[in-house]
Structure formats: structure tokens, C-alpha cells
PDB file of C-alpha atoms and ligand atoms in Angstrom:
ATOM      1  CA  MET A   1     139.907 125.608 145.411  1.00 60.00           C
ATOM      2  CA  GLY A   2     140.278 125.063 141.701  1.00 85.00           C
ATOM      3  CA  HIS A   3     140.764 121.801 139.867  1.00 96.00           C
ATOM      4  CA  GLY A   4     140.042 119.752 142.990  1.00 97.00           C
ATOM      5  CA  ASP A   5     136.453 121.016 143.199  1.00 97.00           C
ATOM      6  CA  ASP A   6     135.728 119.890 139.660  1.00 98.00           C
ATOM      7  CA  ILE A   7     137.412 116.517 140.169  1.00 98.00           C
ATOM      8  CA  MET A   8     135.248 115.982 143.274  1.00 98.00           C
ATOM      9  CA  ALA A   9     132.212 116.816 141.120  1.00 98.00           C
ATOM     10  CA  THR A  10     133.099 113.939 138.786  1.00 98.00           C
ATOM     11  CA  GLY A  11     132.904 111.638 141.809  1.00 98.00           C
ATOM     12  CA  MET A  12     129.390 112.915 142.549  1.00 98.00           C
ATOM     13  CA  ALA A  13     128.331 112.375 138.923  1.00 98.00           C
ATOM     14  CA  LYS A  14     129.705 108.841 138.648  1.00 98.00           C
ATOM     15  CA  GLY A  15     127.268 106.342 137.161  1.00 98.00           C
ATOM     16  CA  ALA A  16     124.659 108.942 136.132  1.00 98.00           C
ATOM     17  CA  LYS A  17     124.715 108.043 132.423  1.00 98.00           C
ATOM     18  CA  ALA A  18     124.152 104.374 133.238  1.00 98.00           C
ATOM     19  CA  ARG A  19     120.936 105.453 135.035  1.00 98.00           C
ATOM     20  CA  GLY A  20     119.890 107.464 131.970  1.00 98.00           C
ATOM     21  CA  LYS A  21     120.742 110.781 133.636  1.00 98.00           C
ATOM     22  CA  ARG A  22     123.276 113.582 133.366  1.00 98.00           C
ATOM     23  CA  ILE A  23     124.238 115.729 136.329  1.00 98.00           C
ATOM     24  CA  ALA A  24     123.756 119.494 136.145  1.00 98.00           C
ATOM     25  CA  PHE A  25     126.006 121.269 138.642  1.00 98.00           C
ATOM     26  CA  GLY A  26     124.376 124.562 139.515  1.00 98.00           C
ATOM     27  CA  ASP A  27     121.599 126.283 141.438  1.00 97.00           C
ATOM     28  CA  GLY A  28     118.665 124.298 140.007  1.00 97.00           C
ATOM     29  CA  ASN A  29     118.061 126.846 137.302  1.00 97.00           C
ATOM     30  CA  ARG A  30     121.445 127.539 135.748  1.00 98.00           C
ATOM     31  CA  ILE A  31     124.461 125.256 135.274  1.00 98.00           C
ATOM     32  CA  ILE A  32     127.383 126.996 136.977  1.00 98.00           C
ATOM     33  CA  TRP A  33     130.863 125.912 135.940  1.00 97.00           C
ATOM     34  CA  GLY A  34     134.186 127.315 137.082  1.00 96.00           C
ATOM     35  CA  PRO A  35     137.248 128.204 135.000  1.00 95.00           C
ATOM     36  CA  PHE A  36     138.595 124.617 135.045  1.00 96.00           C
ATOM     37  CA  SER A  37     135.342 122.681 134.632  1.00 97.00           C
ATOM     38  CA  ARG A  38     135.534 122.323 130.854  1.00 97.00           C
ATOM     39  CA  ASP A  39     139.001 120.767 131.115  1.00 96.00           C
ATOM     40  CA  ILE A  40     138.180 118.382 133.957  1.00 98.00           C
ATOM     41  CA  PHE A  41     134.749 117.349 132.617  1.00 98.00           C
ATOM     42  CA  ARG A  42     135.952 116.778 129.021  1.00 97.00           C
ATOM     43  CA  ASN A  43     134.598 113.495 127.552  1.00 97.00           C
ATOM     44  CA  ASN A  44     132.635 112.811 130.772  1.00 98.00           C
ATOM     45  CA  PRO A  45     129.242 111.328 129.778  1.00 98.00           C
ATOM     46  CA  ASN A  46     127.751 111.866 133.250  1.00 98.00           C
ATOM     47  CA  ILE A  47     127.828 115.673 133.246  1.00 98.00           C
ATOM     48  CA  ALA A  48     125.562 118.142 131.428  1.00 98.00           C
ATOM     49  CA  HIS A  49     127.048 121.305 129.914  1.00 98.00           C
ATOM     50  CA  PRO A  50     125.912 124.918 130.315  1.00 98.00           C
ATOM     51  CA  GLY A  51     123.001 125.464 127.927  1.00 98.00           C
ATOM     52  CA  GLN A  52     121.578 121.979 128.557  1.00 98.00           C
ATOM     53  CA  GLU A  53     119.600 123.009 131.649  1.00 98.00           C
ATOM     54  CA  ARG A  54     116.213 122.108 130.140  1.00 98.00           C
ATOM     55  CA  ASP A  55     117.172 118.706 128.711  1.00 98.00           C
ATOM     56  CA  LYS A  56     114.988 115.833 129.896  1.00 97.00           C
ATOM     57  CA  ASP A  57     117.714 113.690 131.433  1.00 98.00           C
ATOM     58  CA  ILE A  58     118.984 116.397 133.815  1.00 98.00           C
ATOM     59  CA  GLU A  59     119.465 115.749 137.521  1.00 98.00           C
ATOM     60  CA  TRP A  60     120.533 118.759 139.593  1.00 98.00           C
ATOM     61  CA  VAL A  61     123.330 118.697 142.146  1.00 98.00           C
ATOM     62  CA  LYS A  62     123.641 122.034 143.923  1.00 98.00           C
ATOM     63  CA  TYR A  63     127.425 122.094 144.015  1.00 97.00           C
ATOM     64  CA  TYR A  64     129.136 125.224 142.671  1.00 97.00           C
ATOM     65  CA  LYS A  65     131.479 128.008 143.793  1.00 94.00           C
ATOM     66  CA  GLY A  66     130.155 129.418 147.060  1.00 92.00           C
ATOM     67  CA  ASN A  67     128.121 126.248 147.712  1.00 95.00           C
ATOM     68  CA  ARG A  68     130.542 123.358 147.945  1.00 94.00           C
ATOM     69  CA  GLY A  69     129.141 121.640 151.009  1.00 95.00           C
ATOM     70  CA  TYR A  70     132.479 120.699 152.520  1.00 96.00           C
ATOM     71  CA  ASN A  71     133.155 124.064 154.119  1.00 95.00           C
ATOM     72  CA  LYS A  72     131.811 127.513 154.793  1.00 94.00           C
ATOM     73  CA  SER A  73     133.558 130.739 155.634  1.00 93.00           C
ATOM     74  CA  GLY A  74     134.118 131.520 159.286  1.00 94.00           C
ATOM     75  CA  GLY A  75     135.472 135.011 158.487  1.00 95.00           C
ATOM     76  CA  ASN A  76     139.210 134.369 158.531  1.00 95.00           C
ATOM     77  CA  HIS A  77     139.141 130.588 158.256  1.00 96.00           C
ATOM     78  CA  TRP A  78     137.162 127.723 156.728  1.00 96.00           C
ATOM     79  CA  VAL A  79     134.706 125.899 158.953  1.00 97.00           C
ATOM     80  CA  TRP A  80     134.871 122.282 157.812  1.00 97.00           C
ATOM     81  CA  ASN A  81     131.778 120.134 157.424  1.00 97.00           C
ATOM     82  CA  TYR A  82     132.779 116.800 158.933  1.00 97.00           C
ATOM     83  CA  ASP A  83     129.657 115.151 157.502  1.00 97.00           C
ATOM     84  CA  PHE A  84     131.038 115.628 153.990  1.00 97.00           C
ATOM     85  CA  LYS A  85     133.139 112.777 152.580  1.00 97.00           C
ATOM     86  CA  THR A  86     134.695 113.131 149.166  1.00 97.00           C
ATOM     87  CA  LYS A  87     134.549 110.173 146.758  1.00 97.00           C
ATOM     88  CA  PRO A  88     137.131 109.396 144.063  1.00 98.00           C
ATOM     89  CA  GLY A  89     136.269 111.088 140.791  1.00 98.00           C
ATOM     90  CA  GLU A  90     137.054 109.960 137.270  1.00 98.00           C
ATOM     91  CA  ILE A  91     138.856 111.471 134.320  1.00 98.00           C
ATOM     92  CA  PHE A  92     138.045 110.502 130.734  1.00 98.00           C
ATOM     93  CA  PHE A  93     141.086 110.820 128.522  1.00 97.00           C
ATOM     94  CA  GLY A  94     140.570 110.966 124.761  1.00 95.00           C
ATOM     95  CA  GLN A  95     142.425 111.080 121.461  1.00 93.00           C
ATOM     96  CA  ASP A  96     143.247 114.742 121.975  1.00 91.00           C
ATOM     97  CA  ASP A  97     145.055 114.136 125.264  1.00 95.00           C
ATOM     98  CA  VAL A  98     148.817 113.945 125.506  1.00 93.00           C
ATOM     99  CA  GLY A  99     150.269 110.498 126.193  1.00 91.00           C
ATOM    100  CA  TYR A 100     153.382 109.935 128.264  1.00 93.00           C
ATOM    101  CA  CYS A 101     155.472 106.802 128.262  1.00 89.00           C
ATOM    102  CA  LEU A 102     157.692 106.668 131.307  1.00 88.00           C
ATOM    103  CA  GLY A 103     158.501 103.037 131.966  1.00 86.00           C
ATOM    104  CA  SER A 104     158.013 101.422 135.329  1.00 89.00           C
ATOM    105  CA  ASN A 105     159.062 102.398 138.850  1.00 94.00           C
ATOM    106  CA  VAL A 106     158.072 106.034 138.409  1.00 97.00           C
ATOM    107  CA  ILE A 107     157.165 108.235 141.353  1.00 97.00           C
ATOM    108  CA  PHE A 108     155.400 111.511 140.546  1.00 98.00           C
ATOM    109  CA  ILE A 109     156.347 114.291 142.908  1.00 98.00           C
ATOM    110  CA  GLU A 110     155.171 117.921 143.191  1.00 97.00           C
ATOM    111  CA  PRO A 111     156.582 120.089 145.975  1.00 97.00           C
ATOM    112  CA  ASN A 112     154.923 123.323 144.792  1.00 96.00           C
ATOM    113  CA  VAL A 113     151.609 124.617 146.091  1.00 94.00           C
ATOM    114  CA  PRO A 114     149.462 127.260 144.332  1.00 90.00           C
ATOM    115  CA  ASN A 115     150.417 130.828 145.142  1.00 89.00           C
ATOM    116  CA  LYS A 116     147.542 131.818 147.447  1.00 90.00           C
ATOM    117  CA  PRO A 117     147.487 133.511 150.888  1.00 92.00           C
ATOM    118  CA  CYS A 118     147.050 130.091 152.553  1.00 91.00           C
ATOM    119  CA  ALA A 119     150.038 128.640 150.621  1.00 93.00           C
ATOM    120  CA  PRO A 120     152.466 128.622 153.617  1.00 94.00           C
ATOM    121  CA  ASN A 121     149.986 126.403 155.481  1.00 95.00           C
ATOM    122  CA  LYS A 122     150.170 123.813 152.682  1.00 95.00           C
ATOM    123  CA  GLN A 123     153.922 123.914 152.055  1.00 96.00           C
ATOM    124  CA  TRP A 124     156.035 121.091 153.427  1.00 97.00           C
ATOM    125  CA  PRO A 125     159.637 122.355 153.828  1.00 96.00           C
ATOM    126  CA  LEU A 126     161.471 122.206 150.499  1.00 96.00           C
ATOM    127  CA  ALA A 127     164.663 120.730 151.990  1.00 97.00           C
ATOM    128  CA  ARG A 128     162.609 117.707 153.083  1.00 98.00           C
ATOM    129  CA  TRP A 129     161.040 117.303 149.670  1.00 98.00           C
ATOM    130  CA  LYS A 130     164.574 117.246 148.237  1.00 97.00           C
ATOM    131  CA  GLU A 131     165.731 114.688 150.775  1.00 98.00           C
ATOM    132  CA  VAL A 132     162.773 112.430 149.973  1.00 98.00           C
ATOM    133  CA  ALA A 133     163.500 112.654 146.230  1.00 97.00           C
ATOM    134  CA  GLU A 134     167.177 111.836 146.787  1.00 97.00           C
ATOM    135  CA  GLU A 135     166.440 108.873 149.048  1.00 97.00           C
ATOM    136  CA  LEU A 136     163.948 107.419 146.592  1.00 97.00           C
ATOM    137  CA  GLU A 137     166.327 107.854 143.668  1.00 97.00           C
ATOM    138  CA  LEU A 138     168.955 105.959 145.639  1.00 97.00           C
ATOM    139  CA  ALA A 139     166.370 103.249 146.244  1.00 96.00           C
ATOM    140  CA  GLY A 140     166.026 102.855 142.470  1.00 96.00           C
ATOM    141  CA  PHE A 141     162.888 104.857 141.706  1.00 97.00           C
ATOM    142  CA  ASN A 142     162.615 107.194 138.763  1.00 96.00           C
ATOM    143  CA  ILE A 143     161.374 110.490 140.214  1.00 97.00           C
ATOM    144  CA  VAL A 144     159.544 112.846 137.867  1.00 97.00           C
ATOM    145  CA  GLN A 145     158.031 116.258 138.423  1.00 97.00           C
ATOM    146  CA  PRO A 146     155.656 118.151 136.123  1.00 96.00           C
ATOM    147  CA  GLU A 147     157.480 121.103 134.567  1.00 96.00           C
ATOM    148  CA  TYR A 148     155.122 124.036 133.961  1.00 93.00           C
ATOM    149  CA  GLY A 149     157.073 126.905 135.451  1.00 91.00           C
ATOM    150  CA  GLY A 150     156.495 126.075 139.129  1.00 91.00           C
ATOM    151  CA  PRO A 151     159.041 127.821 141.372  1.00 93.00           C
ATOM    152  CA  ASN A 152     160.835 124.794 142.844  1.00 94.00           C
ATOM    153  CA  ARG A 153     162.216 121.893 140.856  1.00 94.00           C
ATOM    154  CA  ILE A 154     163.672 118.985 142.820  1.00 94.00           C
ATOM    155  CA  ALA A 155     163.588 116.142 140.273  1.00 92.00           C
ATOM    156  CA  GLU A 156     163.624 115.448 136.539  1.00 88.00           C
ATOM    157  CA  GLY A 157     161.079 117.807 134.994  1.00 94.00           C
ATOM    158  CA  ILE A 158     158.665 116.622 132.323  1.00 95.00           C
ATOM    159  CA  ARG A 159     156.879 119.334 130.362  1.00 96.00           C
ATOM    160  CA  THR A 160     153.155 119.694 131.011  1.00 96.00           C
ATOM    161  CA  ASN A 161     151.277 122.527 129.322  1.00 95.00           C
ATOM    162  CA  ASN A 162     148.162 122.416 131.477  1.00 95.00           C
ATOM    163  CA  PHE A 163     146.588 120.541 134.385  1.00 96.00           C
ATOM    164  CA  ARG A 164     145.178 117.868 132.079  1.00 96.00           C
ATOM    165  CA  ASP A 165     148.685 117.093 130.808  1.00 97.00           C
ATOM    166  CA  GLY A 166     149.747 116.891 134.459  1.00 97.00           C
ATOM    167  CA  MET A 167     147.031 114.317 135.090  1.00 97.00           C
ATOM    168  CA  ALA A 168     148.085 112.300 132.016  1.00 97.00           C
ATOM    169  CA  LEU A 169     151.625 112.269 133.412  1.00 97.00           C
ATOM    170  CA  LEU A 170     150.419 111.378 136.904  1.00 97.00           C
ATOM    171  CA  LYS A 171     148.450 108.448 135.465  1.00 96.00           C
ATOM    172  CA  GLN A 172     151.702 106.820 134.356  1.00 95.00           C
ATOM    173  CA  ALA A 173     153.184 106.819 137.858  1.00 96.00           C
ATOM    174  CA  LYS A 174     153.360 103.885 140.217  1.00 96.00           C
ATOM    175  CA  LEU A 175     152.669 106.272 143.056  1.00 97.00           C
ATOM    176  CA  ALA A 176     152.759 109.968 143.878  1.00 98.00           C
ATOM    177  CA  ILE A 177     153.866 112.270 146.673  1.00 98.00           C
ATOM    178  CA  LEU A 178     151.737 115.404 146.684  1.00 98.00           C
ATOM    179  CA  PRO A 179     150.584 118.398 148.652  1.00 97.00           C
ATOM    180  CA  GLU A 180     146.883 118.485 149.516  1.00 96.00           C
ATOM    181  CA  GLY A 181     145.141 120.029 146.494  1.00 95.00           C
ATOM    182  CA  GLY A 182     144.039 119.405 142.931  1.00 96.00           C
ATOM    183  CA  LEU A 183     146.655 116.750 142.260  1.00 97.00           C
ATOM    184  CA  HIS A 184     145.715 114.562 145.208  1.00 98.00           C
ATOM    185  CA  HIS A 185     142.104 114.591 143.972  1.00 98.00           C
ATOM    186  CA  ALA A 186     143.461 113.708 140.508  1.00 98.00           C
ATOM    187  CA  ALA A 187     145.517 110.829 141.925  1.00 98.00           C
ATOM    188  CA  ALA A 188     142.404 109.393 143.587  1.00 98.00           C
ATOM    189  CA  ALA A 189     140.431 109.744 140.341  1.00 98.00           C
ATOM    190  CA  LEU A 190     143.185 107.992 138.393  1.00 98.00           C
ATOM    191  CA  GLY A 191     143.662 105.216 140.943  1.00 97.00           C
ATOM    192  CA  VAL A 192     147.247 106.258 141.673  1.00 97.00           C
ATOM    193  CA  PRO A 193     148.353 105.494 145.254  1.00 97.00           C
ATOM    194  CA  ALA A 194     149.657 108.634 146.963  1.00 98.00           C
ATOM    195  CA  VAL A 195     151.285 110.029 150.054  1.00 98.00           C
ATOM    196  CA  VAL A 196     149.555 113.366 150.676  1.00 98.00           C
ATOM    197  CA  LEU A 197     151.011 116.165 152.793  1.00 98.00           C
ATOM    198  CA  PHE A 198     147.888 117.559 154.463  1.00 97.00           C
ATOM    199  CA  GLY A 199     149.393 119.300 157.464  1.00 97.00           C
ATOM    200  CA  GLY A 200     146.949 121.316 159.585  1.00 97.00           C
ATOM    201  CA  PHE A 201     144.870 123.234 157.039  1.00 97.00           C
ATOM    202  CA  VAL A 202     142.383 120.724 155.616  1.00 96.00           C
ATOM    203  CA  PRO A 203     140.982 117.591 157.339  1.00 98.00           C
ATOM    204  CA  PRO A 204     141.692 114.332 155.454  1.00 98.00           C
ATOM    205  CA  SER A 205     138.461 112.882 156.845  1.00 97.00           C
ATOM    206  CA  VAL A 206     136.581 115.432 154.682  1.00 98.00           C
ATOM    207  CA  LEU A 207     138.784 115.952 151.605  1.00 98.00           C
ATOM    208  CA  GLY A 208     141.119 112.956 151.721  1.00 98.00           C
ATOM    209  CA  TYR A 209     140.810 109.419 150.330  1.00 98.00           C
ATOM    210  CA  HIS A 210     140.986 106.136 152.237  1.00 93.00           C
ATOM    211  CA  ASN A 211     143.453 104.528 149.869  1.00 90.00           C
ATOM    212  CA  HIS A 212     145.986 107.367 150.255  1.00 97.00           C
ATOM    213  CA  ILE A 213     148.441 107.891 153.091  1.00 98.00           C
ATOM    214  CA  ASN A 214     147.361 111.251 154.516  1.00 98.00           C
ATOM    215  CA  LEU A 215     149.884 112.993 156.766  1.00 98.00           C
ATOM    216  CA  THR A 216     148.684 115.709 159.132  1.00 98.00           C
ATOM    217  CA  GLY A 217     151.521 115.978 161.646  1.00 97.00           C
ATOM    218  CA  GLY A 218     148.872 115.151 164.240  1.00 97.00           C
ATOM    219  CA  ALA A 219     147.122 118.510 163.820  1.00 96.00           C
ATOM    220  CA  VAL A 220     143.415 119.251 163.853  1.00 96.00           C
ATOM    221  CA  ALA A 221     142.596 121.265 160.703  1.00 97.00           C
ATOM    222  CA  CYS A 222     142.204 125.006 161.279  1.00 97.00           C
ATOM    223  CA  GLY A 223     141.352 126.197 157.735  1.00 95.00           C
ATOM    224  CA  SER A 224     143.143 129.512 158.288  1.00 96.00           C
ATOM    225  CA  PHE A 225     143.007 131.721 155.163  1.00 94.00           C
ATOM    226  CA  THR A 226     146.460 133.122 155.866  1.00 95.00           C
ATOM    227  CA  ARG A 227     149.859 131.987 157.151  1.00 95.00           C
ATOM    228  CA  CYS A 228     149.284 130.174 160.444  1.00 95.00           C
ATOM    229  CA  GLN A 229     151.798 129.104 163.078  1.00 97.00           C
ATOM    230  CA  HIS A 230     149.769 125.994 163.939  1.00 97.00           C
ATOM    231  CA  CYS A 231     149.922 124.887 160.277  1.00 97.00           C
ATOM    232  CA  LEU A 232     153.670 125.569 160.027  1.00 97.00           C
ATOM    233  CA  GLU A 233     154.173 123.451 163.151  1.00 97.00           C
ATOM    234  CA  ALA A 234     151.979 120.670 161.744  1.00 98.00           C
ATOM    235  CA  MET A 235     154.079 120.585 158.559  1.00 98.00           C
ATOM    236  CA  ASP A 236     157.256 120.656 160.638  1.00 98.00           C
ATOM    237  CA  LYS A 237     156.095 117.565 162.548  1.00 98.00           C
ATOM    238  CA  ILE A 238     155.922 115.517 159.318  1.00 98.00           C
ATOM    239  CA  THR A 239     159.348 113.951 158.902  1.00 98.00           C
ATOM    240  CA  VAL A 240     161.186 112.639 155.838  1.00 98.00           C
ATOM    241  CA  ASP A 241     160.875 109.225 157.438  1.00 98.00           C
ATOM    242  CA  ASP A 242     157.065 109.573 157.688  1.00 98.00           C
ATOM    243  CA  VAL A 243     156.909 110.164 153.938  1.00 98.00           C
ATOM    244  CA  LEU A 244     159.306 107.320 153.098  1.00 98.00           C
ATOM    245  CA  LYS A 245     157.295 104.970 155.302  1.00 98.00           C
ATOM    246  CA  GLY A 246     154.177 106.161 153.499  1.00 98.00           C
ATOM    247  CA  VAL A 247     155.779 105.319 150.169  1.00 97.00           C
ATOM    248  CA  GLU A 248     156.549 101.846 151.457  1.00 97.00           C
ATOM    249  CA  ALA A 249     152.973 101.393 152.663  1.00 95.00           C
ATOM    250  CA  CYS A 250     151.644 102.511 149.249  1.00 90.00           C
ATOM    251  CA  GLN A 251     153.418  99.793 147.285  1.00 82.00           C
TER     252      GLN A 251
HETATM  253 ZN1   ZN B 301     146.631 126.344 161.156  1.00 54.31          ZN
END
């Protein structure tokens, strides 16, 4: 995972500064950040930066790539740790962040999933995404989609130059419809209600949030690293109506 891991870290660090601490994510000796950490942790007073390992207010949390706690490799699939429960993170926007002004009644939608071998397991059929967007437009919502060069555009695109811009855009929405991934963690951190298309890859009881509508198609998560028939069937079981009902329940 990418951005989602760092957003989950911000949930673990919540409140540290108020206790006089900062959280060091690493192995107890070295702070280990990933490629997106700097962006996600920007302005966050609860998190220590690489190089601050020996500061007096450091509290270690052994959460880093290869040691995330919510899963471990089972060879060709993830073995999920059902004792792990993610908590909403937090994002600290500052003067240097882009601001968007979208008006009310905005639904943020993103049909694209990152291009990884497990991508087919996370992809809800595009024709259904389109149908959902059309139905909601007819119902009077303003549907927006981040425009960053993703392969499929199904609604008005609004330019975002990086994930942080995407989060700033998401923050303006009344609610969001998202695949399981970085953006659903962002929605939870920003307090944006969301309908999340989980399907059969990841269990919502581990990586989902209570205040979201999490759709699995009734599947038990398999974690398969590559295209999986069970996951395709799980996605196929999630109907347009399920998503529209989720939107209704979110409001
Ligand atoms: Zn599967």
C-alpha cells in the first residue's frame, strides 16, 4: 500500500503532542518513512522526522514497510490480521496547500485503482461507475473527479497535481464514492462520509471505518496478489443500487 499506510499512521499518532510526545515510526533505532510519508505527515505535530531519533520526546511505534501489523505475506496472498482495527487519521493542511471552492452538494468520485497486479480485484466495473455518476447527476448532485491522468474519466475532472491536492479536493465534498485504498483512508481522516467499494480483497473489519458504507459483495477477503475470480465475482455482486442506497445512507 502507499498513501493509505501513512494516513493510518497519523491515526496511531493522534494526540501524541498533547501528551508531550512525538511518534517515531520505525524499528526502534531508525525512523523509517516511505515515499509518501513526507507529504502525508506535513504539518503534523505528532510525528517525529528522520534524524530526530534521539530527541527526548520520542515514542516508538514499530510500524513501517514490511511491518504493518494488519497483514503478512502468505506467499501469493495477504493473510489478514483480524485483531488489527484501523482508526481515522488526520491531515494538517497549511498555507502552502491548494484550496478548492466547489459549492455545496458535491460528490467526489474516483473509479480508478492504482496499476498493480492486484488491481483487477479492486476494480468495480466501469459501466456501473458511469451509471452511478449519471443517476446522481440526475438527482441534482455535482459529481467531481480528480484529474491527474488516471485512465478512466466518468465525471467533471478537477486538476490535482498530487495526492495532497486530491485530499484538499476531497475535503470539500459532501460525500465520496471510492475504491478501497488511499482515498478511503483520506476520507476517514477528513471526516468525509464515503461509500467504499471493498469487494473481496481486503476486509473492512481490518482496514475499513465504521462511519463509511463498506461494500464487499458478501465476500470473505482473500488478499490475492493477482487477478482472482473470487474477487471479480465479489465486485460483480455489488450493484448500482447498492451504491446509490449507500449514498442515501451517508447523507
Ligand atoms: Zn479473491
